Coordinates of C-alpha atoms in Angstrom, one line a residue:
Chain A
M67 CA 13.5 6.8 -9.2
D68 CA 10.4 8.3 -7.5
K69 CA 7.8 6.0 -6.1
E70 CA 5.7 4.5 -8.9
K71 CA 2.3 6.0 -9.3
T72 CA -0.7 3.6 -9.8
I73 CA -4.2 4.9 -10.6
R74 CA -7.5 3.2 -10.7
I75 CA -10.0 4.0 -13.4
L76 CA -13.7 3.4 -13.4
Y77 CA -14.7 3.1 -17.1
P78 CA -18.4 2.3 -17.2
Q79 CA -18.7 2.1 -20.9
W80 CA -21.6 0.0 -22.1
Q81 CA -22.0 1.1 -25.7
G82 CA -19.3 -1.3 -27.0
G83 CA -21.3 -4.3 -25.9
N84 CA -24.7 -2.6 -26.1
N85 CA -25.9 -3.9 -22.7
R86 CA -27.1 -1.6 -20.0
L87 CA -25.7 -3.7 -17.3
Y88 CA -22.1 -2.6 -17.7
P89 CA -22.2 0.6 -15.6
L90 CA -23.4 -1.4 -12.5
G91 CA -20.9 -4.1 -13.4
S92 CA -18.0 -1.7 -13.4
K93 CA -19.1 0.0 -10.1
L94 CA -19.6 -3.4 -8.4
L95 CA -16.2 -4.5 -9.6
E96 CA -14.6 -1.5 -8.0
W97 CA -16.6 -2.0 -4.8
L98 CA -15.4 -5.6 -4.6
A99 CA -11.8 -4.8 -5.2
P100 CA -9.4 -4.6 -2.3
E101 CA -9.7 -1.2 -0.6
S102 CA -7.0 1.2 -1.7
K103 CA -5.8 4.7 -1.1
L104 CA -5.1 5.1 -4.8
K105 CA -7.0 7.8 -6.7
L106 CA -10.1 6.5 -8.5
I107 CA -10.9 8.4 -11.7
T108 CA -14.1 7.9 -13.6
I109 CA -14.2 8.2 -17.4
P110 CA -17.3 10.1 -18.5
V111 CA -19.7 7.9 -20.3
K112 CA -23.2 8.8 -21.5
E113 CA -26.0 7.2 -19.4
P114 CA -27.8 4.3 -21.2
P115 CA -31.4 5.1 -22.3
I116 CA -33.9 4.1 -19.6
S117 CA -36.7 3.2 -21.9
E118 CA -36.5 -0.2 -23.5
K119 CA -38.0 1.2 -26.7
E120 CA -35.3 3.9 -27.0
F121 CA -32.6 1.3 -26.2
K122 CA -33.8 -1.0 -28.9
Q123 CA -33.8 1.8 -31.5
V124 CA -30.0 2.0 -31.7
K125 CA -28.6 2.8 -35.2
L126 CA -25.5 1.7 -36.9
E127 CA -22.9 4.5 -37.2
N128 CA -20.6 3.4 -40.0
G129 CA -20.9 -0.2 -39.1
I130 CA -20.9 -0.1 -35.4
V131 CA -23.4 1.0 -32.7
Y132 CA -22.7 4.2 -30.6
R133 CA -19.5 5.0 -32.6
K134 CA -19.6 8.7 -31.7
D135 CA -20.2 8.2 -28.0
I136 CA -17.4 5.6 -27.8
I137 CA -14.9 7.8 -29.5
E138 CA -15.7 10.7 -27.3
S139 CA -15.1 8.6 -24.2
M140 CA -11.8 7.2 -25.7
I141 CA -10.5 10.7 -26.4
E142 CA -11.5 11.8 -22.9
A143 CA -9.9 8.8 -21.3
R144 CA -6.6 9.6 -23.0
K145 CA -6.7 13.2 -21.7
I146 CA -7.5 12.0 -18.2
I147 CA -4.7 9.5 -18.2
E148 CA -2.2 11.9 -19.7
N149 CA -3.1 14.4 -17.1
E150 CA -2.5 11.9 -14.3
N151 CA 0.7 10.5 -15.9
P152 CA 0.7 7.2 -13.9
D153 CA 3.2 4.4 -14.0
K154 CA 0.6 1.7 -13.7
I155 CA -3.2 1.6 -14.4
V156 CA -6.0 -0.6 -13.1
V157 CA -9.2 -0.4 -15.1
F158 CA -12.6 -1.4 -13.9
G159 CA -14.8 -1.8 -17.0
G160 CA -17.2 -1.7 -18.8
D161 CA -17.1 -3.6 -22.0
C162 CA -13.8 -4.9 -23.5
L163 CA -13.1 -1.8 -25.5
V164 CA -12.1 0.0 -22.3
S165 CA -8.7 -1.6 -22.5
Q166 CA -7.6 0.1 -25.7
I167 CA -6.6 3.6 -24.6
P168 CA -5.1 2.6 -21.2
F169 CA -3.0 -0.1 -23.0
D170 CA -1.9 2.3 -25.7
W171 CA -1.0 5.1 -23.3
I172 CA 1.0 2.8 -21.1
N173 CA 2.8 1.3 -24.1
E174 CA 3.8 4.7 -25.3
K175 CA 5.0 5.5 -21.8
Y176 CA 7.2 2.4 -21.8
N177 CA 8.6 3.1 -25.3
N178 CA 6.5 0.5 -27.2
N179 CA 7.9 -2.2 -24.9
V180 CA 4.8 -3.6 -23.3
G181 CA 3.5 -7.1 -23.9
I182 CA -0.2 -8.1 -23.8
L183 CA -1.8 -11.1 -22.1
W184 CA -5.4 -11.3 -23.4
L185 CA -7.4 -13.5 -21.0
D186 CA -10.6 -14.1 -23.0
T187 CA -12.7 -16.8 -24.5
H188 CA -12.9 -14.7 -27.7
P189 CA -10.2 -13.2 -29.8
D190 CA -11.7 -9.7 -30.1
V191 CA -10.3 -9.2 -33.6
K192 CA -13.6 -8.8 -35.5
T193 CA -14.3 -5.9 -37.8
P194 CA -17.4 -3.9 -38.6
N195 CA -17.9 -6.2 -41.6
D196 CA -18.4 -9.1 -39.1
Y197 CA -20.3 -7.5 -36.2
T198 CA -21.9 -4.3 -34.9
N199 CA -20.6 -4.3 -31.3
S200 CA -17.1 -2.8 -31.1
H201 CA -16.1 -4.6 -27.9
A202 CA -15.4 -7.6 -30.2
M203 CA -12.9 -5.5 -32.2
V204 CA -10.6 -4.1 -29.5
L205 CA -7.5 -6.3 -29.9
G206 CA -7.8 -5.8 -33.7
N207 CA -7.8 -2.1 -33.1
I208 CA -4.7 -2.4 -30.9
L209 CA -2.9 -4.3 -33.7
G210 CA -3.9 -1.8 -36.4
E211 CA -6.9 -3.7 -37.8
G212 CA -10.4 -4.0 -36.3
D213 CA -12.3 -0.8 -37.0
K214 CA -10.3 1.7 -39.0
E215 CA -11.4 4.8 -37.1
L216 CA -11.0 3.2 -33.6
S217 CA -7.7 1.8 -34.6
S218 CA -6.5 5.2 -35.8
L219 CA -6.7 6.4 -32.2
M220 CA -3.7 4.3 -31.4
K221 CA -0.4 6.2 -30.8
S222 CA 1.9 3.3 -29.8
K223 CA 2.8 0.1 -31.5
F224 CA 2.5 -3.3 -30.0
S225 CA 4.7 -6.1 -31.4
P226 CA 2.4 -9.1 -32.2
K227 CA 5.1 -11.4 -30.8
K228 CA 4.4 -9.8 -27.5
V229 CA 0.7 -10.6 -27.6
M230 CA -0.7 -13.8 -26.2
Y231 CA -4.1 -15.2 -25.5
G232 CA -5.0 -17.1 -22.4
G233 CA -8.2 -19.1 -22.1
L234 CA -9.2 -18.6 -25.7
V235 CA -11.6 -21.3 -27.1
E236 CA -10.4 -22.1 -30.6
K237 CA -13.4 -24.3 -31.5
G238 CA -15.9 -22.0 -33.2
L239 CA -13.5 -19.4 -34.4
T240 CA -14.6 -17.8 -37.7
D241 CA -12.3 -17.9 -40.8
Q242 CA -11.8 -14.2 -40.4
E243 CA -10.6 -14.6 -36.8
I244 CA -8.3 -17.5 -37.7
D245 CA -6.8 -15.4 -40.5
V246 CA -6.0 -12.6 -38.1
I247 CA -4.5 -14.9 -35.5
N248 CA -2.4 -16.7 -38.2
R249 CA -1.2 -13.6 -39.9
F250 CA 0.0 -12.0 -36.6
K251 CA 1.2 -15.4 -35.3
L252 CA -0.6 -14.7 -32.0
R253 CA 0.2 -17.4 -29.4
I254 CA -2.6 -19.1 -27.6
A255 CA -2.7 -20.9 -24.2
S256 CA -6.0 -22.9 -24.3
P257 CA -8.1 -23.2 -21.1
E258 CA -6.9 -26.9 -20.9
S259 CA -3.3 -25.9 -21.1
L260 CA -3.8 -23.5 -18.2
K261 CA -5.7 -25.9 -16.0
D262 CA -2.9 -26.8 -13.7
N263 CA 0.0 -24.4 -14.4
S264 CA 0.8 -21.2 -16.3
E265 CA 3.8 -22.7 -18.1
L266 CA 2.9 -21.7 -21.7
I267 CA 2.5 -18.1 -20.7
E268 CA 5.7 -18.1 -18.5
N269 CA 7.6 -19.5 -21.5
W270 CA 6.3 -16.8 -23.8
I271 CA 7.3 -14.1 -21.2
K272 CA 10.8 -15.6 -21.1
D273 CA 11.2 -16.2 -24.9
E274 CA 10.1 -12.7 -25.8
N275 CA 11.8 -11.1 -22.9
I276 CA 8.6 -9.4 -21.8
T277 CA 9.6 -7.0 -19.0
N278 CA 6.4 -5.0 -18.9
I279 CA 3.0 -6.5 -19.4
A280 CA -0.6 -5.3 -19.7
I281 CA -3.3 -7.8 -18.8
H282 CA -6.8 -7.7 -20.3
L283 CA -9.1 -9.8 -18.2
D284 CA -12.4 -10.4 -19.9
L285 CA -14.4 -12.1 -17.2
D286 CA -16.2 -14.2 -19.8
V287 CA -13.1 -16.3 -19.9
L288 CA -14.7 -17.9 -16.8
N289 CA -17.1 -20.9 -16.8
P290 CA -20.6 -19.3 -16.6
D291 CA -21.9 -22.2 -14.5
L292 CA -19.4 -21.3 -11.8
F293 CA -19.5 -17.5 -12.1
R294 CA -22.8 -16.1 -13.2
A295 CA -22.2 -12.4 -13.6
L296 CA -21.6 -12.9 -17.3
L297 CA -23.5 -12.6 -20.6
F298 CA -23.5 -16.4 -20.9
A299 CA -25.2 -16.7 -17.5
D300 CA -28.1 -14.3 -18.2
P301 CA -31.0 -16.0 -16.4
M302 CA -33.5 -14.7 -18.9
P303 CA -31.6 -14.5 -22.2
E304 CA -33.4 -13.0 -25.3
F305 CA -30.8 -14.8 -27.5
N306 CA -29.3 -18.2 -26.8
W307 CA -25.7 -17.1 -26.4
R308 CA -24.4 -20.5 -25.3
E309 CA -25.7 -22.2 -28.4
N310 CA -24.2 -19.7 -30.8
V311 CA -21.0 -18.3 -29.3
P312 CA -18.2 -20.2 -27.4
F313 CA -18.3 -19.7 -23.7
G314 CA -15.6 -19.7 -21.0
K315 CA -14.0 -22.7 -19.4
M316 CA -11.7 -21.3 -16.7
T317 CA -12.2 -20.9 -13.0
L318 CA -11.5 -17.9 -10.8
N319 CA -8.7 -19.9 -9.0
Q320 CA -7.0 -20.6 -12.3
I321 CA -7.2 -16.9 -13.3
S322 CA -5.8 -15.9 -10.0
R323 CA -2.9 -18.3 -10.4
V324 CA -2.1 -17.1 -13.9
I325 CA -2.1 -13.5 -13.0
N326 CA 0.1 -14.2 -9.9
D327 CA 2.5 -16.2 -12.0
V328 CA 2.7 -13.5 -14.6
S329 CA 3.1 -10.8 -11.9
S330 CA 6.2 -12.7 -10.6
K331 CA 7.8 -12.9 -14.0
S332 CA 7.0 -9.5 -15.5
N333 CA 6.1 -6.0 -14.4
V334 CA 2.3 -5.7 -14.6
V335 CA 1.8 -2.1 -15.8
C336 CA -1.9 -2.3 -16.6
L337 CA -4.7 -4.6 -15.5
S338 CA -8.0 -4.1 -17.2
I339 CA -11.0 -6.1 -16.0
C340 CA -14.1 -6.1 -18.3
E341 CA -17.4 -7.6 -19.1
H342 CA -18.8 -7.9 -15.6
L343 CA -22.5 -8.3 -16.0
P344 CA -24.1 -8.8 -12.6
Y345 CA -27.6 -9.9 -13.6
D346 CA -28.6 -10.9 -10.1
A347 CA -27.4 -7.7 -8.5
S348 CA -29.1 -5.6 -11.2
N349 CA -32.4 -7.5 -10.9
L350 CA -32.3 -7.2 -7.1
Q351 CA -31.5 -3.5 -7.4
K352 CA -34.5 -2.9 -9.6
M353 CA -36.8 -4.8 -7.2
L354 CA -35.5 -2.8 -4.2
A355 CA -36.0 0.4 -6.2
S356 CA -39.7 -0.5 -6.5
I357 CA -40.5 -0.9 -2.8
P358 CA -42.1 2.2 -1.1
I359 CA -40.5 1.9 2.3
L360 CA -37.0 1.8 0.6
N361 CA -37.8 5.1 -1.1
E362 CA -38.4 7.0 2.1
Chain B
M184 CA -48.0 14.2 14.6
D185 CA -44.3 14.7 13.9
K186 CA -42.8 13.4 10.7
E187 CA -42.3 9.7 10.9
K188 CA -38.8 8.5 11.5
T189 CA -37.5 5.6 9.4
I190 CA -34.1 4.0 10.1
R191 CA -32.0 1.5 8.1
I192 CA -30.2 -1.2 9.9
L193 CA -27.3 -3.3 8.6
Y194 CA -27.4 -6.5 10.5
P195 CA -24.6 -8.8 9.1
Q196 CA -25.4 -11.8 11.3
W197 CA -24.1 -15.0 9.8
Q198 CA -24.2 -17.3 12.9
G199 CA -27.9 -18.2 12.6
G200 CA -27.3 -19.7 9.1
N201 CA -23.6 -20.7 9.8
N202 CA -22.4 -19.3 6.4
R203 CA -19.6 -16.8 6.1
L204 CA -21.2 -15.1 3.1
Y205 CA -23.9 -13.3 5.0
P206 CA -21.9 -10.2 6.0
L207 CA -21.0 -9.5 2.3
G208 CA -24.6 -10.3 1.4
S209 CA -26.0 -7.7 3.9
K210 CA -23.5 -5.0 2.8
L211 CA -24.2 -5.6 -0.9
L212 CA -28.0 -5.5 -0.2
E213 CA -27.5 -2.1 1.4
W214 CA -25.3 -1.0 -1.5
L215 CA -27.9 -2.0 -4.0
A216 CA -30.9 -0.4 -2.2
P217 CA -32.1 3.0 -3.4
E218 CA -29.9 5.8 -2.0
S219 CA -31.3 7.4 1.0
K220 CA -30.6 10.2 3.5
L221 CA -31.8 7.9 6.3
K222 CA -29.4 7.0 9.1
L223 CA -27.8 3.6 8.6
I224 CA -27.0 1.8 11.8
T225 CA -24.8 -1.3 12.0
I226 CA -25.6 -4.0 14.6
P227 CA -22.3 -5.3 15.9
V228 CA -21.7 -9.0 14.9
K229 CA -18.5 -11.0 15.5
E230 CA -16.4 -11.5 12.4
P231 CA -16.6 -15.1 11.0
P232 CA -13.4 -17.2 11.5
I233 CA -11.1 -16.8 8.5
S234 CA -9.7 -20.3 8.6
E235 CA -11.8 -23.1 7.1
K236 CA -10.6 -25.4 9.9
E237 CA -11.8 -23.1 12.7
F238 CA -15.0 -22.5 10.8
K239 CA -15.7 -26.2 10.7
Q240 CA -15.0 -26.7 14.4
V241 CA -18.2 -25.0 15.5
K242 CA -19.8 -26.5 18.6
L243 CA -23.4 -26.8 19.6
E244 CA -24.5 -24.5 22.5
N245 CA -27.6 -26.0 24.0
G246 CA -28.7 -27.3 20.6
I247 CA -27.8 -24.5 18.3
V248 CA -24.6 -23.1 17.0
Y249 CA -23.2 -19.7 18.1
R250 CA -26.0 -19.3 20.6
K251 CA -24.0 -16.9 22.8
D252 CA -22.9 -14.6 19.9
I253 CA -26.4 -14.5 18.5
I254 CA -28.0 -13.5 21.8
E255 CA -25.4 -10.8 22.4
S256 CA -26.2 -9.3 19.0
M257 CA -29.9 -9.5 19.6
I258 CA -29.6 -7.7 23.0
E259 CA -27.4 -5.1 21.3
A260 CA -29.9 -4.7 18.4
R261 CA -32.7 -4.0 20.8
K262 CA -30.6 -1.3 22.7
I263 CA -29.7 0.4 19.4
I264 CA -33.3 0.4 18.2
E265 CA -34.7 1.6 21.5
N266 CA -32.1 4.4 21.5
E267 CA -33.2 5.5 18.0
N268 CA -36.9 5.1 18.7
P269 CA -37.9 4.9 15.0
D270 CA -41.5 4.7 13.6
K271 CA -40.3 2.4 10.8
I272 CA -37.4 0.1 10.3
V273 CA -35.7 -1.4 7.2
V274 CA -33.3 -4.3 8.0
F275 CA -30.6 -5.5 5.6
G276 CA -29.6 -9.0 6.8
G277 CA -27.9 -11.3 7.5
D278 CA -29.6 -14.6 8.2
C279 CA -33.4 -14.8 8.9
L280 CA -33.0 -14.4 12.6
V281 CA -32.3 -10.7 12.2
S282 CA -36.0 -10.1 11.8
Q283 CA -36.9 -11.1 15.4
I284 CA -35.8 -8.1 17.5
P285 CA -36.9 -5.4 15.0
F286 CA -40.3 -7.0 14.5
D287 CA -40.7 -7.4 18.3
W288 CA -39.7 -3.8 19.0
I289 CA -41.9 -2.3 16.4
N290 CA -44.9 -4.5 17.6
E291 CA -44.3 -3.2 21.1
K292 CA -44.3 0.4 19.7
Y293 CA -47.6 -0.2 17.9
N294 CA -49.3 -1.8 21.0
N295 CA -49.1 -5.4 19.8
N296 CA -51.1 -4.4 16.7
V297 CA -48.6 -5.4 13.9
G298 CA -49.3 -8.1 11.4
I299 CA -46.5 -10.2 9.8
L300 CA -46.2 -11.2 6.2
W301 CA -43.5 -13.9 6.0
L302 CA -42.3 -14.2 2.4
D303 CA -40.3 -17.4 2.5
T304 CA -40.1 -20.8 1.0
H305 CA -39.7 -22.3 4.5
P306 CA -41.8 -21.9 7.6
D307 CA -39.0 -21.0 10.0
V308 CA -40.7 -22.7 12.9
K309 CA -38.1 -25.4 13.7
T310 CA -36.7 -26.0 17.2
P311 CA -33.3 -27.1 18.4
N312 CA -34.7 -30.7 18.4
D313 CA -35.0 -30.5 14.7
Y314 CA -32.0 -28.5 13.5
T315 CA -28.9 -26.7 14.7
N316 CA -29.1 -23.4 12.7
S317 CA -31.3 -20.9 14.5
H318 CA -32.3 -19.0 11.4
A319 CA -34.8 -21.8 10.8
M320 CA -36.5 -21.1 14.1
V321 CA -37.2 -17.3 14.0
L322 CA -40.9 -17.3 13.3
G323 CA -41.3 -20.0 16.0
N324 CA -39.4 -17.7 18.4
I325 CA -41.7 -14.8 17.5
L326 CA -44.8 -16.9 18.2
G327 CA -43.5 -18.1 21.6
E328 CA -42.1 -21.5 20.4
G329 CA -38.9 -22.2 18.4
D330 CA -35.9 -22.0 20.8
K331 CA -36.9 -21.3 24.4
E332 CA -34.1 -18.9 25.2
L333 CA -34.3 -17.0 21.9
S334 CA -38.1 -16.8 22.3
S335 CA -37.8 -15.5 25.8
L336 CA -36.2 -12.3 24.4
M337 CA -39.6 -11.4 22.9
K338 CA -41.4 -8.5 24.8
S339 CA -44.4 -8.1 22.6
K340 CA -47.1 -10.5 21.4
F341 CA -48.1 -11.2 17.9
S342 CA -51.6 -12.6 17.2
P343 CA -51.2 -15.7 15.0
K344 CA -54.3 -14.6 13.1
K345 CA -52.2 -11.7 11.9
V346 CA -49.4 -13.9 10.6
M347 CA -49.4 -15.1 7.0
Y348 CA -46.9 -16.9 4.8
G349 CA -46.3 -15.9 1.1
G350 CA -44.4 -18.2 -1.2
L351 CA -44.2 -21.1 1.2
V352 CA -43.7 -24.4 -0.4
E353 CA -45.9 -26.9 1.4
K354 CA -44.6 -30.0 -0.2
G355 CA -41.7 -31.3 1.9
L356 CA -42.9 -29.8 5.2
T357 CA -42.0 -32.0 8.2
D358 CA -44.7 -33.2 10.7
Q359 CA -43.3 -30.8 13.3
E360 CA -43.7 -27.9 10.9
I361 CA -47.2 -28.9 9.9
D362 CA -48.1 -29.2 13.5
V363 CA -47.0 -25.6 14.3
I364 CA -48.8 -24.2 11.2
N365 CA -52.0 -26.1 12.1
R366 CA -52.0 -25.2 15.8
F367 CA -51.5 -21.5 15.1
K368 CA -53.8 -21.7 12.0
L369 CA -51.2 -19.7 10.0
R370 CA -52.5 -18.7 6.6
I371 CA -50.5 -19.6 3.5
A372 CA -50.4 -18.0 0.1
S373 CA -48.6 -20.5 -2.1
P374 CA -46.2 -19.4 -4.9
E375 CA -48.8 -20.5 -7.4
S376 CA -51.6 -18.4 -5.8
L377 CA -49.3 -15.4 -5.9
K378 CA -48.3 -15.8 -9.5
D379 CA -50.6 -13.2 -11.1
N380 CA -52.1 -11.3 -8.1
S381 CA -51.8 -10.8 -4.4
E382 CA -55.5 -11.4 -3.6
L383 CA -55.1 -13.9 -0.9
I384 CA -52.8 -11.6 1.1
E385 CA -55.0 -8.6 0.4
N386 CA -58.0 -10.5 1.7
W387 CA -56.2 -11.5 4.8
I388 CA -55.2 -7.8 5.4
K389 CA -58.9 -6.9 5.1
D390 CA -60.3 -9.8 7.1
E391 CA -57.9 -9.2 10.0
N392 CA -58.0 -5.5 9.7
I393 CA -54.2 -5.3 9.6
T394 CA -53.3 -1.6 9.7
N395 CA -49.6 -2.0 10.5
I396 CA -47.5 -4.7 8.9
A397 CA -44.0 -6.1 9.2
I398 CA -42.7 -7.9 6.1
H399 CA -40.0 -10.5 6.3
L400 CA -38.4 -11.1 2.9
D401 CA -36.3 -14.2 2.9
L402 CA -34.7 -14.0 -0.6
D403 CA -34.8 -17.8 -0.8
V404 CA -38.5 -17.4 -1.7
L405 CA -37.1 -16.7 -5.2
N406 CA -36.4 -19.2 -7.9
P407 CA -32.7 -20.0 -7.7
D408 CA -32.4 -20.5 -11.4
L409 CA -33.5 -16.9 -12.0
F410 CA -31.8 -15.3 -9.0
R411 CA -28.5 -16.9 -8.0
A412 CA -27.4 -15.1 -4.8
L413 CA -29.0 -17.8 -2.8
L414 CA -27.9 -20.9 -0.9
F415 CA -29.8 -23.0 -3.5
A416 CA -27.7 -21.5 -6.2
D417 CA -24.3 -22.2 -4.6
P418 CA -22.2 -23.0 -7.7
M419 CA -20.0 -25.4 -5.7
P420 CA -22.2 -26.9 -3.1
E421 CA -20.8 -29.2 -0.4
F422 CA -24.3 -30.5 0.2
N423 CA -27.0 -30.9 -2.4
W424 CA -29.5 -28.5 -0.9
R425 CA -31.9 -28.7 -3.8
E426 CA -32.4 -32.4 -3.5
N427 CA -33.0 -32.2 0.2
V428 CA -34.8 -29.0 1.0
P429 CA -37.6 -27.3 -0.9
F430 CA -36.4 -24.3 -2.9
G431 CA -38.1 -21.1 -4.1
K432 CA -40.5 -20.6 -6.9
M433 CA -41.2 -16.9 -7.1
T434 CA -39.8 -14.1 -9.3
L435 CA -38.5 -10.7 -8.3
N436 CA -41.3 -9.1 -10.2
Q437 CA -43.9 -11.1 -8.2
I438 CA -42.3 -10.1 -4.9
S439 CA -42.2 -6.5 -6.0
R440 CA -45.9 -6.6 -6.9
V441 CA -46.8 -8.4 -3.6
I442 CA -44.9 -5.8 -1.5
N443 CA -46.4 -2.9 -3.4
D444 CA -49.9 -4.3 -3.1
V445 CA -49.4 -4.8 0.6
S446 CA -47.9 -1.3 1.0
S447 CA -51.1 0.2 -0.6
K448 CA -53.4 -1.7 1.9
S449 CA -51.5 -1.5 5.1
N450 CA -48.8 0.7 6.8
V451 CA -45.5 -1.1 6.3
V452 CA -43.7 -0.5 9.6
C453 CA -40.8 -2.9 9.1
L454 CA -39.2 -4.6 6.1
S455 CA -36.5 -7.1 6.8
I456 CA -34.6 -8.6 3.9
C457 CA -32.5 -11.7 4.6
E458 CA -30.5 -14.6 3.3
H459 CA -28.7 -12.7 0.5
L460 CA -25.8 -15.0 -0.4
P461 CA -23.9 -13.5 -3.3
Y462 CA -21.6 -16.4 -4.2
D463 CA -20.4 -14.8 -7.5
A464 CA -19.6 -11.4 -5.8
S465 CA -17.8 -13.2 -3.0
N466 CA -15.7 -15.4 -5.3
L467 CA -14.8 -12.5 -7.5
Q468 CA -13.9 -10.5 -4.4
K469 CA -11.5 -13.3 -3.2
M470 CA -9.9 -13.4 -6.7
L471 CA -9.4 -9.7 -6.8
A472 CA -7.9 -9.7 -3.3
S473 CA -5.2 -12.2 -4.6
I474 CA -3.9 -9.9 -7.4
P475 CA -0.7 -8.0 -6.7
I476 CA -1.5 -4.8 -8.6
L477 CA -4.8 -4.5 -6.8
N478 CA -3.0 -4.5 -3.5
E479 CA -0.8 -1.5 -4.3

């Protein structure tokens, strides 16, 4: 076999979470990642509106915001990946929805034989009936539910037996979310169960004979008091997220250990890192942009 | 007159604050600054020890830590600046001490006719009798006090009348600090006085006829609850800084306004930005470095 080809993708999509911080978040993620000689490919994404007024005027498009933009980027992402034909993919997102096309493509490549570890505080199985931001629907789309149109972009099929959550907070799940999780019998490793070891996930890999795995790392699986580049650590929130939505309980060390344990038991064919919202870097950037001597 | 020449300096010094986060802080600052065609020059600074054990074994060198390294970099910094002979300098630090040589050089260039606006929660006039980290001594050095050896590197003379603090928190000052401030009659604009306007600073510029000005921006002048890339927002502090040392009260918008107001009243010949400690970026970077697929 030829040497395996890994590509890195910068996917600065922000429309799925409707927050203008995602593009900087994805670029900063890439900047912080270990240096690499791998090709870095950027998925074209429309720039967010600069004016606050225009940003707030967003309209629903058949139940979700920015549907058209999102689908355009997803179609483009698939073309780009197909053209590259990699064996493995790293994705620097962007909102959670950026995982869908890379996961689908790689699963097709490996003959529908890829498992999914979904490291996330939230289940991401909502539908347009429940919410307007499509980043909360991505795992639903992947499993054939979520948003019908977004889901119809899937070409491969994932076995729900080969899908597991890590770090999910069950307290606060809605009835709709519980229904999806129960119907698909999705396994869950709670933050508490992953505190000292990755046993539950390792057992699942063994039980289901998961030889290839795609890992979705939604950074909001992390405790926002310890890692603050997250929605739940917005220093000037317009909406009190923490009081209304469950927030993360895991540490970066735990996530590192989980991913390393998984990497030693299965072939990691895709890693998608999402929801990096660096408020401090963005606020500092805006301040620096305002200073005359820095614009010479 | 020929077109003025502005240079940008990356000065990743960490030894003055004895914290290994400064090099990343300075590089991230530069990355976040508005893009520019100006030359970026890096001052050589020894790498921090990787091992925690070695890092903790630091010894005092005549009252301060890493004296030799610091002086070497300061001498090198002067050589580099002299060689470039700029009209204006932007410094991305590093700990506070990185301001000394650029300020001194530019003051010499403008015939000892440069004022200093010191935006900082702390007065930076300590001596090796009071503390072991030389970043707390830099304004003392500039005024001929602080640490004798570091101060002896000064070639120009600043008039204390032309030195003013912005954002300084007076509650919690030590007797030694009060003594220096009183002897030199240094003006102070408190965080409260700068809340809605920059009048106190504008009056000082007018009263003292400050035509050229160097601005030291210690980011810890900021409120650490709103901007967290600061010592006072360390998510896992080994020492409770907030209970023992005054912390910042200003916002990025206020700092932007102050610097813009100053820029419209005086010629900003140097801006030195220091003490950027991006804990979240650093912790994320370490986690990313640990993941196998990111090291392919």
